[in-house]
Short mmCIF file of N, CA, C and O in Angstrom, two decimals:
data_model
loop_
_atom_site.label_atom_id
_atom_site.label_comp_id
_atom_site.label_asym_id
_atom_site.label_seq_id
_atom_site.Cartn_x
_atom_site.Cartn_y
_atom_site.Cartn_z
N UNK A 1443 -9.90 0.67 -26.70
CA UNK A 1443 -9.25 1.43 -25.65
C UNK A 1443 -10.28 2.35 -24.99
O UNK A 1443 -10.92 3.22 -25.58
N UNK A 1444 -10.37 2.01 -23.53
CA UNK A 1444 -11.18 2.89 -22.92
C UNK A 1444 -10.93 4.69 -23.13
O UNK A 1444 -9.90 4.70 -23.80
N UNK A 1445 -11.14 5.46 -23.03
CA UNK A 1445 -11.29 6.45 -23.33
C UNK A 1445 -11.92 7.50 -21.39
O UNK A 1445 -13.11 7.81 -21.30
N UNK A 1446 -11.24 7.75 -20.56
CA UNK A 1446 -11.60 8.61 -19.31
C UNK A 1446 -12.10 9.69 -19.87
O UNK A 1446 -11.32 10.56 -20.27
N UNK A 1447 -13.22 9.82 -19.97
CA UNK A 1447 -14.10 11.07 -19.87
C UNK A 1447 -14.16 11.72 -19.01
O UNK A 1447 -14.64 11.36 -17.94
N UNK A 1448 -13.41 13.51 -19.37
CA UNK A 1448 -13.58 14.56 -18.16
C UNK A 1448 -12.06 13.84 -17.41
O UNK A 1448 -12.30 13.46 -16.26
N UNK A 1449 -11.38 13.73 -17.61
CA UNK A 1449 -9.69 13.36 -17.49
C UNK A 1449 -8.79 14.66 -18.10
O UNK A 1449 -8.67 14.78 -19.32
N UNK A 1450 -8.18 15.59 -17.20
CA UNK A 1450 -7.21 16.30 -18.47
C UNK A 1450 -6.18 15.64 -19.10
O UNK A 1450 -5.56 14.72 -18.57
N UNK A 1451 -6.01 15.98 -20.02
CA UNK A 1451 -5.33 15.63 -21.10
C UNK A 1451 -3.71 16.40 -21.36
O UNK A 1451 -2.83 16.20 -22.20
N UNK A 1452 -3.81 17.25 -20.35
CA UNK A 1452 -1.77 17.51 -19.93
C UNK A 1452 -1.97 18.44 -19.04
O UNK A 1452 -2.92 19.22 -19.10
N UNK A 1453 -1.07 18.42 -18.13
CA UNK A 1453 -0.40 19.48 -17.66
C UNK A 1453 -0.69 21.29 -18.20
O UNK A 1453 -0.56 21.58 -19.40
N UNK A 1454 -1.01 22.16 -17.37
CA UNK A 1454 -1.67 23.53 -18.36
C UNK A 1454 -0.79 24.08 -18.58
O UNK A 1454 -0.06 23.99 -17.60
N UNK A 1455 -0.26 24.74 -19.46
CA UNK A 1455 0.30 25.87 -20.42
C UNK A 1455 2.03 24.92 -20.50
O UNK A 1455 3.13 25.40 -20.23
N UNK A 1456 1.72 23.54 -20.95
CA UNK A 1456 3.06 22.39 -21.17
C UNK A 1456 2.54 21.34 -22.41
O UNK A 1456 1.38 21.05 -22.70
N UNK A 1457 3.54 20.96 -22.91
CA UNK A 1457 3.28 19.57 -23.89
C UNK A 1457 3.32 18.23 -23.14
O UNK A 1457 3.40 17.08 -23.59
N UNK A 1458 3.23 18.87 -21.39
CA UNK A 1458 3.05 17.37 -20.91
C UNK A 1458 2.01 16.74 -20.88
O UNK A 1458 1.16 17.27 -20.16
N UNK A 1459 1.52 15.22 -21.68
CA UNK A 1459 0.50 15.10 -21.93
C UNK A 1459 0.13 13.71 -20.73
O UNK A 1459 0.91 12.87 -20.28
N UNK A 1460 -1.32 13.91 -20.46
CA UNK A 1460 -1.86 12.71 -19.33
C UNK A 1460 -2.74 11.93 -20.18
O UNK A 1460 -3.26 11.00 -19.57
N UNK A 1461 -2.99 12.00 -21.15
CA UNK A 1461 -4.04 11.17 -21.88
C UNK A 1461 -3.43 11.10 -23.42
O UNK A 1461 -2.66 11.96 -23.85
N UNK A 1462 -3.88 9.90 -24.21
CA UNK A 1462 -3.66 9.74 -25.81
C UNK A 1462 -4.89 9.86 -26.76
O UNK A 1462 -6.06 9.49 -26.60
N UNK A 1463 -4.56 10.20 -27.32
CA UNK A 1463 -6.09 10.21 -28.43
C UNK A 1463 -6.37 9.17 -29.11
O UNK A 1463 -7.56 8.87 -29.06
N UNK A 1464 -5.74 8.52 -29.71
CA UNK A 1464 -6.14 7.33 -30.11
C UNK A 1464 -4.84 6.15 -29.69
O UNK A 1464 -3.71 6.50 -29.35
N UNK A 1465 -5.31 4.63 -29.80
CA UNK A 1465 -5.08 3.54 -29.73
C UNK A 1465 -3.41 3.53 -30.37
O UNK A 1465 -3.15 4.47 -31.12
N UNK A 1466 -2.86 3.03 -30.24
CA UNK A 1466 -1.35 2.95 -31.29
C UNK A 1466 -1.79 1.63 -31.85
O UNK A 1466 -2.02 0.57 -31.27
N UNK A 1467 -1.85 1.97 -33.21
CA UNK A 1467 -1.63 0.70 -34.02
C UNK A 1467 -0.28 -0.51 -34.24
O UNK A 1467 -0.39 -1.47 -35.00
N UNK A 1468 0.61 -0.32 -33.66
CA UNK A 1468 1.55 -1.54 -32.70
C UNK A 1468 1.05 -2.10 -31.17
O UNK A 1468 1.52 -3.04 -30.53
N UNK A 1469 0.11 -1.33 -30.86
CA UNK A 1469 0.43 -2.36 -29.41
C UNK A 1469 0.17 -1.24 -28.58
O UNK A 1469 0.39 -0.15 -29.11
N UNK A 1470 -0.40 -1.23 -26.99
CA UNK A 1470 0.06 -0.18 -26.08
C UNK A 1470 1.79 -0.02 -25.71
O UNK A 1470 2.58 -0.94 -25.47
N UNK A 1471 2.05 1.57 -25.76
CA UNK A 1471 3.39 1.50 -25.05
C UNK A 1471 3.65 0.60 -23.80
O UNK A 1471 2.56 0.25 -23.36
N UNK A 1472 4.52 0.18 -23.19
CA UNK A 1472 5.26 -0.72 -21.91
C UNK A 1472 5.00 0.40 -21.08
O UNK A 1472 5.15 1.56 -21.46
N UNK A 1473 4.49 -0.01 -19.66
CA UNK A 1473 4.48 0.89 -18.34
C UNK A 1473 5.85 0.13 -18.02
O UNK A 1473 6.07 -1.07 -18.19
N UNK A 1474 6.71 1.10 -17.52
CA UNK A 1474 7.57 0.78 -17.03
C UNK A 1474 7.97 1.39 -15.52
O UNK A 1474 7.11 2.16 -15.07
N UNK A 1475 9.09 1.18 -14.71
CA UNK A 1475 9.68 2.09 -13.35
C UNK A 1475 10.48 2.96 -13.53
O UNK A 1475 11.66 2.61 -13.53
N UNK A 1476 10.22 4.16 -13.73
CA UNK A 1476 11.09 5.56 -14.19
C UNK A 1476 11.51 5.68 -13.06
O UNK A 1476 10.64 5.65 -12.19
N UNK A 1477 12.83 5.84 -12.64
CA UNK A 1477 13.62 6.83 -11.76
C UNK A 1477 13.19 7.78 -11.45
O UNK A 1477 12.90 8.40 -12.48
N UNK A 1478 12.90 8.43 -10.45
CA UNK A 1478 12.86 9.80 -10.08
C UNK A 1478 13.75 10.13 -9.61
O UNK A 1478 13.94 9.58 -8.53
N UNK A 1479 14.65 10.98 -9.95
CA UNK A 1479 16.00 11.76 -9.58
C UNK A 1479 15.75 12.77 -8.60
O UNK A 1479 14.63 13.24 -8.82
N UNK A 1480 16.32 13.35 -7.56
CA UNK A 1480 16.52 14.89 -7.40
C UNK A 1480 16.42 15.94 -7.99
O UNK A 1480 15.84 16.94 -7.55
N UNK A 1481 17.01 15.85 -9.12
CA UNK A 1481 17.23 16.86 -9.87
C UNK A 1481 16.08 17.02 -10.69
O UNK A 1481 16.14 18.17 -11.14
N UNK A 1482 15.17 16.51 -11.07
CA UNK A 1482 14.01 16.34 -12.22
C UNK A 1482 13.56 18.04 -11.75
O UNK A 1482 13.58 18.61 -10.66
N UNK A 1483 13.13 18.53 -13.24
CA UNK A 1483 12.95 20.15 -13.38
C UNK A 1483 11.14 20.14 -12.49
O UNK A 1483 10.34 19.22 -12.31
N UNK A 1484 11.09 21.29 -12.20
CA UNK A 1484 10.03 21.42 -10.91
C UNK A 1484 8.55 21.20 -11.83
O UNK A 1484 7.46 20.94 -11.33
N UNK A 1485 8.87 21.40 -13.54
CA UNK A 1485 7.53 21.62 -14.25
C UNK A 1485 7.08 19.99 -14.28
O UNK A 1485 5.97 19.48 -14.18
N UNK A 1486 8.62 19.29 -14.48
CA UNK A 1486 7.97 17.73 -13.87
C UNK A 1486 7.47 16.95 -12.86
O UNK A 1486 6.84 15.90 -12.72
N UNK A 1487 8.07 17.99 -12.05
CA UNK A 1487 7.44 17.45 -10.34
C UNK A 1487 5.90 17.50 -10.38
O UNK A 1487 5.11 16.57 -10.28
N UNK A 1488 5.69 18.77 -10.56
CA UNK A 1488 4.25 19.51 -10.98
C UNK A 1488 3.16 18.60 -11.78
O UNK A 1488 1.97 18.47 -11.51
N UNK A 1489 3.90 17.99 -12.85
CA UNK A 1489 2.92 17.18 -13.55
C UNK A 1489 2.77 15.92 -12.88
O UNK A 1489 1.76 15.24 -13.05
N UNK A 1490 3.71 15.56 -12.14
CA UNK A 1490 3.40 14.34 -11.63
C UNK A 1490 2.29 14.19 -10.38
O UNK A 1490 1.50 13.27 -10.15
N UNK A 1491 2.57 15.62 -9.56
CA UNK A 1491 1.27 16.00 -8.44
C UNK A 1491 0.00 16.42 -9.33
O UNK A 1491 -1.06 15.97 -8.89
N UNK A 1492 -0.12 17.19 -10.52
CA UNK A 1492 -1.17 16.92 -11.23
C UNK A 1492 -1.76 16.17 -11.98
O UNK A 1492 -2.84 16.46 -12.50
N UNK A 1493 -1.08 14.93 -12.20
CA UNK A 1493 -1.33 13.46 -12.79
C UNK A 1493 -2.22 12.88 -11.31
O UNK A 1493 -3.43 12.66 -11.27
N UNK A 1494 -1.37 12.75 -10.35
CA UNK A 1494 -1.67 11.70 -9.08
C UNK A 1494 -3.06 12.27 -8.75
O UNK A 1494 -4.03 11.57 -8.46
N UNK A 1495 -3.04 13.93 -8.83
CA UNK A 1495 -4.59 14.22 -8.42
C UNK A 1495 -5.87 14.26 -8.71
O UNK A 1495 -6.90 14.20 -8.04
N UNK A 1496 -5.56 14.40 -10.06
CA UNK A 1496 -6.68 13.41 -11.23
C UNK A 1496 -6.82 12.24 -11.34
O UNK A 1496 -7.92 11.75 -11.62
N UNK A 1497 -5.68 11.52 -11.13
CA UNK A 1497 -6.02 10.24 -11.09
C UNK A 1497 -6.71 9.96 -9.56
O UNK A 1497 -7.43 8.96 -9.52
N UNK A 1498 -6.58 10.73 -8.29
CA UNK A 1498 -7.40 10.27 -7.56
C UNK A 1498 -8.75 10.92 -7.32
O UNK A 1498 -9.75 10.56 -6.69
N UNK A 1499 -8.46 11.88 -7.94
CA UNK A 1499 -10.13 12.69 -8.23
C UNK A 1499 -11.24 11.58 -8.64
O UNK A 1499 -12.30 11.32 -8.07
N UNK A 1500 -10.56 10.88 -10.04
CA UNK A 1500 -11.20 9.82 -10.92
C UNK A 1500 -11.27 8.34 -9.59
O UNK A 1500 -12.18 7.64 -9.14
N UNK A 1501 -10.43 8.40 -9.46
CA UNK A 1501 -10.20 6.75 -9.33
C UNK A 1501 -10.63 6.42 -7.97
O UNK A 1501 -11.38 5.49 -7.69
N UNK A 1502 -9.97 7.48 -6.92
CA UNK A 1502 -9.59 7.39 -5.77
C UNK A 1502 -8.88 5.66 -5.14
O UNK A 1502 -7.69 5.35 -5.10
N UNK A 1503 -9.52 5.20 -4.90
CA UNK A 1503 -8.54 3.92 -4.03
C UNK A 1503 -9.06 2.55 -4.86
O UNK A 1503 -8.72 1.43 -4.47
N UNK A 1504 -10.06 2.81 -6.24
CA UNK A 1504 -10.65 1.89 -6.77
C UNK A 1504 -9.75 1.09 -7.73
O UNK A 1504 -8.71 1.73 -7.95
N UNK A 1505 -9.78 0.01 -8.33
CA UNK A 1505 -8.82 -0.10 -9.77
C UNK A 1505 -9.52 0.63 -10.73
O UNK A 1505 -10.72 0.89 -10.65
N UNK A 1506 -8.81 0.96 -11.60
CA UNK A 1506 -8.83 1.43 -12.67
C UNK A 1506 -8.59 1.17 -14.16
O UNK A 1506 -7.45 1.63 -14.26
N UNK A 1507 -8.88 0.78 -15.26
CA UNK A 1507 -8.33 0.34 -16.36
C UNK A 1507 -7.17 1.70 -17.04
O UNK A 1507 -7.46 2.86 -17.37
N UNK A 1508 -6.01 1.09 -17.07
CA UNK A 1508 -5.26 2.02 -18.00
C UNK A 1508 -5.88 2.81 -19.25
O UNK A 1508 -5.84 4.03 -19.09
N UNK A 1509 -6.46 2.38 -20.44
CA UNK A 1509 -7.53 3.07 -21.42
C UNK A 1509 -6.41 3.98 -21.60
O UNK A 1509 -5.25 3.67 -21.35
N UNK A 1510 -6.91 5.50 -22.19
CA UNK A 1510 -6.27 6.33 -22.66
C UNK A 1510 -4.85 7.41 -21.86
O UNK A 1510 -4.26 8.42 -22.26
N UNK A 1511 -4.74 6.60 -20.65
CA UNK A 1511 -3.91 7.45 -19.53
C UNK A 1511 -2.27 7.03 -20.49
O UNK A 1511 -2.16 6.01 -21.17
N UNK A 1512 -1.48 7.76 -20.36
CA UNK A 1512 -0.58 8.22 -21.30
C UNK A 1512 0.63 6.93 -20.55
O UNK A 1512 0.68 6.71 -19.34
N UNK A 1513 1.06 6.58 -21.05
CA UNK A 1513 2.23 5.23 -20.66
C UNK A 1513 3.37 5.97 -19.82
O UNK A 1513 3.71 5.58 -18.71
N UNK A 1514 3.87 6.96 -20.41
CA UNK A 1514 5.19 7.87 -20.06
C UNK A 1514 4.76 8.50 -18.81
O UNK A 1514 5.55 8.56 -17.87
N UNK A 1515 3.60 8.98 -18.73
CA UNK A 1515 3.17 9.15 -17.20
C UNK A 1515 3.16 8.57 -16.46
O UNK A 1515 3.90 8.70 -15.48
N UNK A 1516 2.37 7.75 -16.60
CA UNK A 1516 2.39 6.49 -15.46
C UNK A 1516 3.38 5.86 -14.87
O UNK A 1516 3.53 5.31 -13.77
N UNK A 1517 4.36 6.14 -16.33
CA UNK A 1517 5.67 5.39 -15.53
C UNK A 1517 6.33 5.66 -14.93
O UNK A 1517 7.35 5.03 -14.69
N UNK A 1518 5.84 7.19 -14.23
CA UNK A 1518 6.83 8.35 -13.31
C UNK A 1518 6.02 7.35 -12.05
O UNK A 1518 6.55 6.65 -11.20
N UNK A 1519 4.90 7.54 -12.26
CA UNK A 1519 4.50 6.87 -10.50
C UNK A 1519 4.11 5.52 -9.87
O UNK A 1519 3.55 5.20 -8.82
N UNK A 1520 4.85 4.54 -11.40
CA UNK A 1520 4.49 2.89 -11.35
C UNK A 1520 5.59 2.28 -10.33
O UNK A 1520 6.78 2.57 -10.34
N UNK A 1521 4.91 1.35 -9.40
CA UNK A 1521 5.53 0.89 -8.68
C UNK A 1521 5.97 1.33 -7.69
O UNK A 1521 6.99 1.04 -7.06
N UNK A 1522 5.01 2.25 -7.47
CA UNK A 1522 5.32 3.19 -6.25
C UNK A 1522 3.92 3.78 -6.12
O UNK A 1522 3.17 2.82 -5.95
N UNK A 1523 3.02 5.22 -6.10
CA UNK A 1523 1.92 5.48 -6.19
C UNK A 1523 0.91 4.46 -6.48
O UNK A 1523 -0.02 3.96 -5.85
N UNK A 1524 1.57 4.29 -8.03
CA UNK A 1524 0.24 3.61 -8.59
C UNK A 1524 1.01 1.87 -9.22
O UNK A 1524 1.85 1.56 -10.07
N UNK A 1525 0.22 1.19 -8.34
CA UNK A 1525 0.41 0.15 -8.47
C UNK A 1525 -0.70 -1.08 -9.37
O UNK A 1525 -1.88 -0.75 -9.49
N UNK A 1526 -0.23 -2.54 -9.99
CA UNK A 1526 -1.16 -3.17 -10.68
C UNK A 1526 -1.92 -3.56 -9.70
O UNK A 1526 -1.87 -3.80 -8.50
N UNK A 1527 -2.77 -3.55 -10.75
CA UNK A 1527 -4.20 -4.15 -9.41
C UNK A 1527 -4.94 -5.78 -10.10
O UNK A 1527 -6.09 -6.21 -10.02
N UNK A 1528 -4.05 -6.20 -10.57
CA UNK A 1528 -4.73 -7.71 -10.69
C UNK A 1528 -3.16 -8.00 -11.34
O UNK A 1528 -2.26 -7.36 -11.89
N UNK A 1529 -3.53 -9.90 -10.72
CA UNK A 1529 -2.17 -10.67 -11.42
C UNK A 1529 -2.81 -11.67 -11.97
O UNK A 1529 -3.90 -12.16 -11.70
N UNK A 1530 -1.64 -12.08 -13.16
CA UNK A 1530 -0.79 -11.47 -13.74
C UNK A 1530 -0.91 -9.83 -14.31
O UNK A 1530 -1.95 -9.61 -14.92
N UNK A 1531 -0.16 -8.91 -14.21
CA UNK A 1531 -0.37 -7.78 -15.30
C UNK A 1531 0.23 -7.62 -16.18
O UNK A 1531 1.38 -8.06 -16.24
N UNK A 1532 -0.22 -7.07 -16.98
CA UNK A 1532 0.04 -6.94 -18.58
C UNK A 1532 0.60 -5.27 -18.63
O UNK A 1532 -0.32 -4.46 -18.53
N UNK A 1533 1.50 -4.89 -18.72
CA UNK A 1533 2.10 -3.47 -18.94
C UNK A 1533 2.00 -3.24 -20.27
O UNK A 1533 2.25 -2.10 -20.67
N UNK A 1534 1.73 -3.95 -20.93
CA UNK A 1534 1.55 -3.64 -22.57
C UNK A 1534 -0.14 -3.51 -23.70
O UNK A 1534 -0.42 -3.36 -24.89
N UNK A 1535 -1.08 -3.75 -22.05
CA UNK A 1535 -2.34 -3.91 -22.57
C UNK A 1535 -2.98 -2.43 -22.16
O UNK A 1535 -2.50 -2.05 -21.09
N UNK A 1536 -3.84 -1.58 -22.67
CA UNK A 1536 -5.09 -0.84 -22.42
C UNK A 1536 -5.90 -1.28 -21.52
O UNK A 1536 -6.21 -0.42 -20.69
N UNK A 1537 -6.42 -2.47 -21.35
CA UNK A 1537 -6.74 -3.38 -20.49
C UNK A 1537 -6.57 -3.11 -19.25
O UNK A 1537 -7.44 -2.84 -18.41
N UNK A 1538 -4.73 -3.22 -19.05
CA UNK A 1538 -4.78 -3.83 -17.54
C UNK A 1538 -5.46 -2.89 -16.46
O UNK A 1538 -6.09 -1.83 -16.58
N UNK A 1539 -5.10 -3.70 -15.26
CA UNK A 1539 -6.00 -2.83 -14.25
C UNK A 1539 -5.07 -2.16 -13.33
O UNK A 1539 -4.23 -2.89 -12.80
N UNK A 1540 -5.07 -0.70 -12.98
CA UNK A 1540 -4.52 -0.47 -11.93
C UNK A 1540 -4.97 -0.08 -11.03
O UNK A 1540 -6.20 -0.02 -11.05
N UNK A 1541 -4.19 0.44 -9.63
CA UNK A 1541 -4.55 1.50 -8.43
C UNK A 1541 -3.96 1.94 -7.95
O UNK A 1541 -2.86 1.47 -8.23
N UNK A 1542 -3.81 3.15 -6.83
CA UNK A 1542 -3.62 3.90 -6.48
C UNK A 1542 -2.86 2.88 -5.21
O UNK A 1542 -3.56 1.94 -4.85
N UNK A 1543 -1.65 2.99 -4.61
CA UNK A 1543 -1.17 3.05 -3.00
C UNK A 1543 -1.34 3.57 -2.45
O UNK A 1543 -0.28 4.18 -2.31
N UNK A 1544 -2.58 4.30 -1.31
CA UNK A 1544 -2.71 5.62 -0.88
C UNK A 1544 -1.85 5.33 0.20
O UNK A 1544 -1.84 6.39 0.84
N UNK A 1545 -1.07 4.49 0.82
CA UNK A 1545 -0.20 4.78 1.81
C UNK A 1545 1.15 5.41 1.13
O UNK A 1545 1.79 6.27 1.74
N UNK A 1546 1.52 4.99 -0.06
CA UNK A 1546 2.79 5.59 -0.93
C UNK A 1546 2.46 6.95 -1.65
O UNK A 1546 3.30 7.83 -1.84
N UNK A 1547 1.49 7.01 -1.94
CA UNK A 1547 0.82 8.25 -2.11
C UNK A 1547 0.68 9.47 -1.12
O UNK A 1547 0.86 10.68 -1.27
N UNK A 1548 0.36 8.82 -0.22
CA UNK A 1548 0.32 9.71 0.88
C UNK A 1548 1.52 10.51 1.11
O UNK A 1548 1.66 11.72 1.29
N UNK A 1549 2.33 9.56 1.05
CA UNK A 1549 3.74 9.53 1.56
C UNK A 1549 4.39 10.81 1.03
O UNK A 1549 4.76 11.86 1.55
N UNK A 1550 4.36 10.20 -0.46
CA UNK A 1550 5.22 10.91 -1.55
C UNK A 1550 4.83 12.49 -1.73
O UNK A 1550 5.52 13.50 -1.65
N UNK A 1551 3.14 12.24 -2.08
CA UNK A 1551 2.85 13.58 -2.13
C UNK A 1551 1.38 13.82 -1.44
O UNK A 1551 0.26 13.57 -1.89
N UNK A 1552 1.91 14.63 0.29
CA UNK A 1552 0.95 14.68 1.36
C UNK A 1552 -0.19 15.75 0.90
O UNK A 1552 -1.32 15.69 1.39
N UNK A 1553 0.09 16.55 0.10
CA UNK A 1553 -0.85 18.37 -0.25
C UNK A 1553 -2.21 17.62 -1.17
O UNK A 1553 -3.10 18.35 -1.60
N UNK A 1554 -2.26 16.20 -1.40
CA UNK A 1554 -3.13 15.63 -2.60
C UNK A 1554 -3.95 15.35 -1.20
O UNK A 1554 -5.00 15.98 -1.36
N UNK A 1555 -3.98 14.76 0.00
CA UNK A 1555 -4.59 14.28 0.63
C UNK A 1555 -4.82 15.70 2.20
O UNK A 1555 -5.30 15.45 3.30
N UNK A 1556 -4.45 16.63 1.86
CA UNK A 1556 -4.26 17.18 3.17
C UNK A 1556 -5.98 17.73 3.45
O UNK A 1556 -6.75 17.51 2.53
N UNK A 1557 -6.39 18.25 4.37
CA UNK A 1557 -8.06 18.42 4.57
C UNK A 1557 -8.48 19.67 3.77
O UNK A 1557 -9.65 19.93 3.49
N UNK A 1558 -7.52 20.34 3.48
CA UNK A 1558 -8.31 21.41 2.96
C UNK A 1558 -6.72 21.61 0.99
O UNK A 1558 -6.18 22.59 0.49
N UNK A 1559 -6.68 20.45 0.72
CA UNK A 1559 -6.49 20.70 -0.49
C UNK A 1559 -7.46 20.75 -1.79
O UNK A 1559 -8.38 20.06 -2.22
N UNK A 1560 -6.75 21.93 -2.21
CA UNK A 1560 -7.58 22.04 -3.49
C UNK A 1560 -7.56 21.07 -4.55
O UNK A 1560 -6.54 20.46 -4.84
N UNK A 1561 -9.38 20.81 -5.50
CA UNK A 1561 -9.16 19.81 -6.54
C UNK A 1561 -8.37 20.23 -7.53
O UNK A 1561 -7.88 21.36 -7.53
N UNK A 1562 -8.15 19.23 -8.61
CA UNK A 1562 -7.34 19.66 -9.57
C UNK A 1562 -7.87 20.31 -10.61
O UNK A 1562 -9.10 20.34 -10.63
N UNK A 1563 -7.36 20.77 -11.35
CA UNK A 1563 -7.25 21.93 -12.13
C UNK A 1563 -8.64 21.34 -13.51
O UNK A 1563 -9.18 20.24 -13.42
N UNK A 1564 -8.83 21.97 -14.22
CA UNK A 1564 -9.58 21.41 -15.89
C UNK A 1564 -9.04 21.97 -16.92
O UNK A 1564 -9.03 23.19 -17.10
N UNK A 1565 -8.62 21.25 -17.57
CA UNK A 1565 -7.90 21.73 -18.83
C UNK A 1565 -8.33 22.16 -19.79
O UNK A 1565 -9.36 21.64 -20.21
N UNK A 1566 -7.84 23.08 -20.41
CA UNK A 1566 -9.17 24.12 -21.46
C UNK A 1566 -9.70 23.32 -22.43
O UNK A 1566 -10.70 23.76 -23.00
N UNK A 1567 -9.09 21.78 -22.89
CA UNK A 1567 -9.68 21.55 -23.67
C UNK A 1567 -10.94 21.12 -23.41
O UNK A 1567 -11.79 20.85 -24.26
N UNK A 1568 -11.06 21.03 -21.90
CA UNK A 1568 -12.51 19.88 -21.19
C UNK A 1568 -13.49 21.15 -21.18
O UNK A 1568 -14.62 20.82 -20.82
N UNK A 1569 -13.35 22.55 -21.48
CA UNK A 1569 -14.45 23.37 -20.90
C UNK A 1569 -15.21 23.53 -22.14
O UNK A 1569 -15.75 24.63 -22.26
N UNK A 1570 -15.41 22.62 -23.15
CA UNK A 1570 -16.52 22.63 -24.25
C UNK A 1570 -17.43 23.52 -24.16
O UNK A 1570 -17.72 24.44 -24.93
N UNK A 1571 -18.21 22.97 -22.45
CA UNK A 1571 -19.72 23.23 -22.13
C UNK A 1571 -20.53 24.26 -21.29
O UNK A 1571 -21.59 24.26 -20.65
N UNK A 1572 -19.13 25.49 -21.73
CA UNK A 1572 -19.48 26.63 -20.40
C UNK A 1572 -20.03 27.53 -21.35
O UNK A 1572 -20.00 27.44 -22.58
N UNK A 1573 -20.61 28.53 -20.54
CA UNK A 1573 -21.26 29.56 -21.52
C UNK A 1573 -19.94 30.55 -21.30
O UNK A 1573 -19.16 30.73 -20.38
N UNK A 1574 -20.12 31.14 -22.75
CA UNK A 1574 -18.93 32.37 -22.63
C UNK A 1574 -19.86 33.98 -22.21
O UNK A 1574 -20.94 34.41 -22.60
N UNK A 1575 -18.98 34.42 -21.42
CA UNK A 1575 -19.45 35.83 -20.75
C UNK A 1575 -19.16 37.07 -22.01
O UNK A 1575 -19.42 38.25 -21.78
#
């Protein structure tokens, strides 16, 4: 399992997680098409604009291998944002390949692409390599 280096790994000061630490010894979880409701609480909205913006920080319009990106995430913006990028796909492999829709992307969430938006955030666990003051 690939492993995204310099990827955060959740959502800040939440247990929402964007990355796995290791491999599951059954199998990768299923990407599946999650509903997005109306009603979904705003800390989920949030993770999903801070998922999409890392993932296009990383990826931007390229494919991408799934690797360590968290299944339950993805499946907020599969089939819509982020789409497979080779056929057949495999929703159950580490492997498969995906990408980004930047026209559905765009769409959904415009502040990721606007000219003067800010990058995304780094999660404390990525700041290993700073000097402390």
């Amino acid at each position: 399992m690939l492993k995204h280096r310099g990827f955060p790994s959740r959502y800040p000061g939440t247990d929402l997680q964007y990355t796995i630490r290791r491999a599951n010894k059954d199998g990768a979880t299923r990407i599946i098409r999650r509903e997005r409701y109306r009603d979904r609480k705003a800390v989920d909205r949030a993770a999903d604009l801070g998922f999409l913006t890392a993932l296009w920080e990383h990826f931007g319009e390229e494919p991408f291998e799934r690797g360590n990106l968290d299944a339950g995430r993805l499946s907020w913006l599969f089939g819509r944002e982020v789409v497979p990028a080779e056929d057949p796909f495999d929703p159950e492999s580490y492997d498969a390949l995906l990408r980004i829709d930047r026209r559905k992307a765009e769409a959904a969430f415009p502040e990721i692409f606007a000219p003067d938006a800010p990058t995304s955030f780094q999660d404390e666990d990525d700041w290993g390599d700073e000097e402390e003051e």
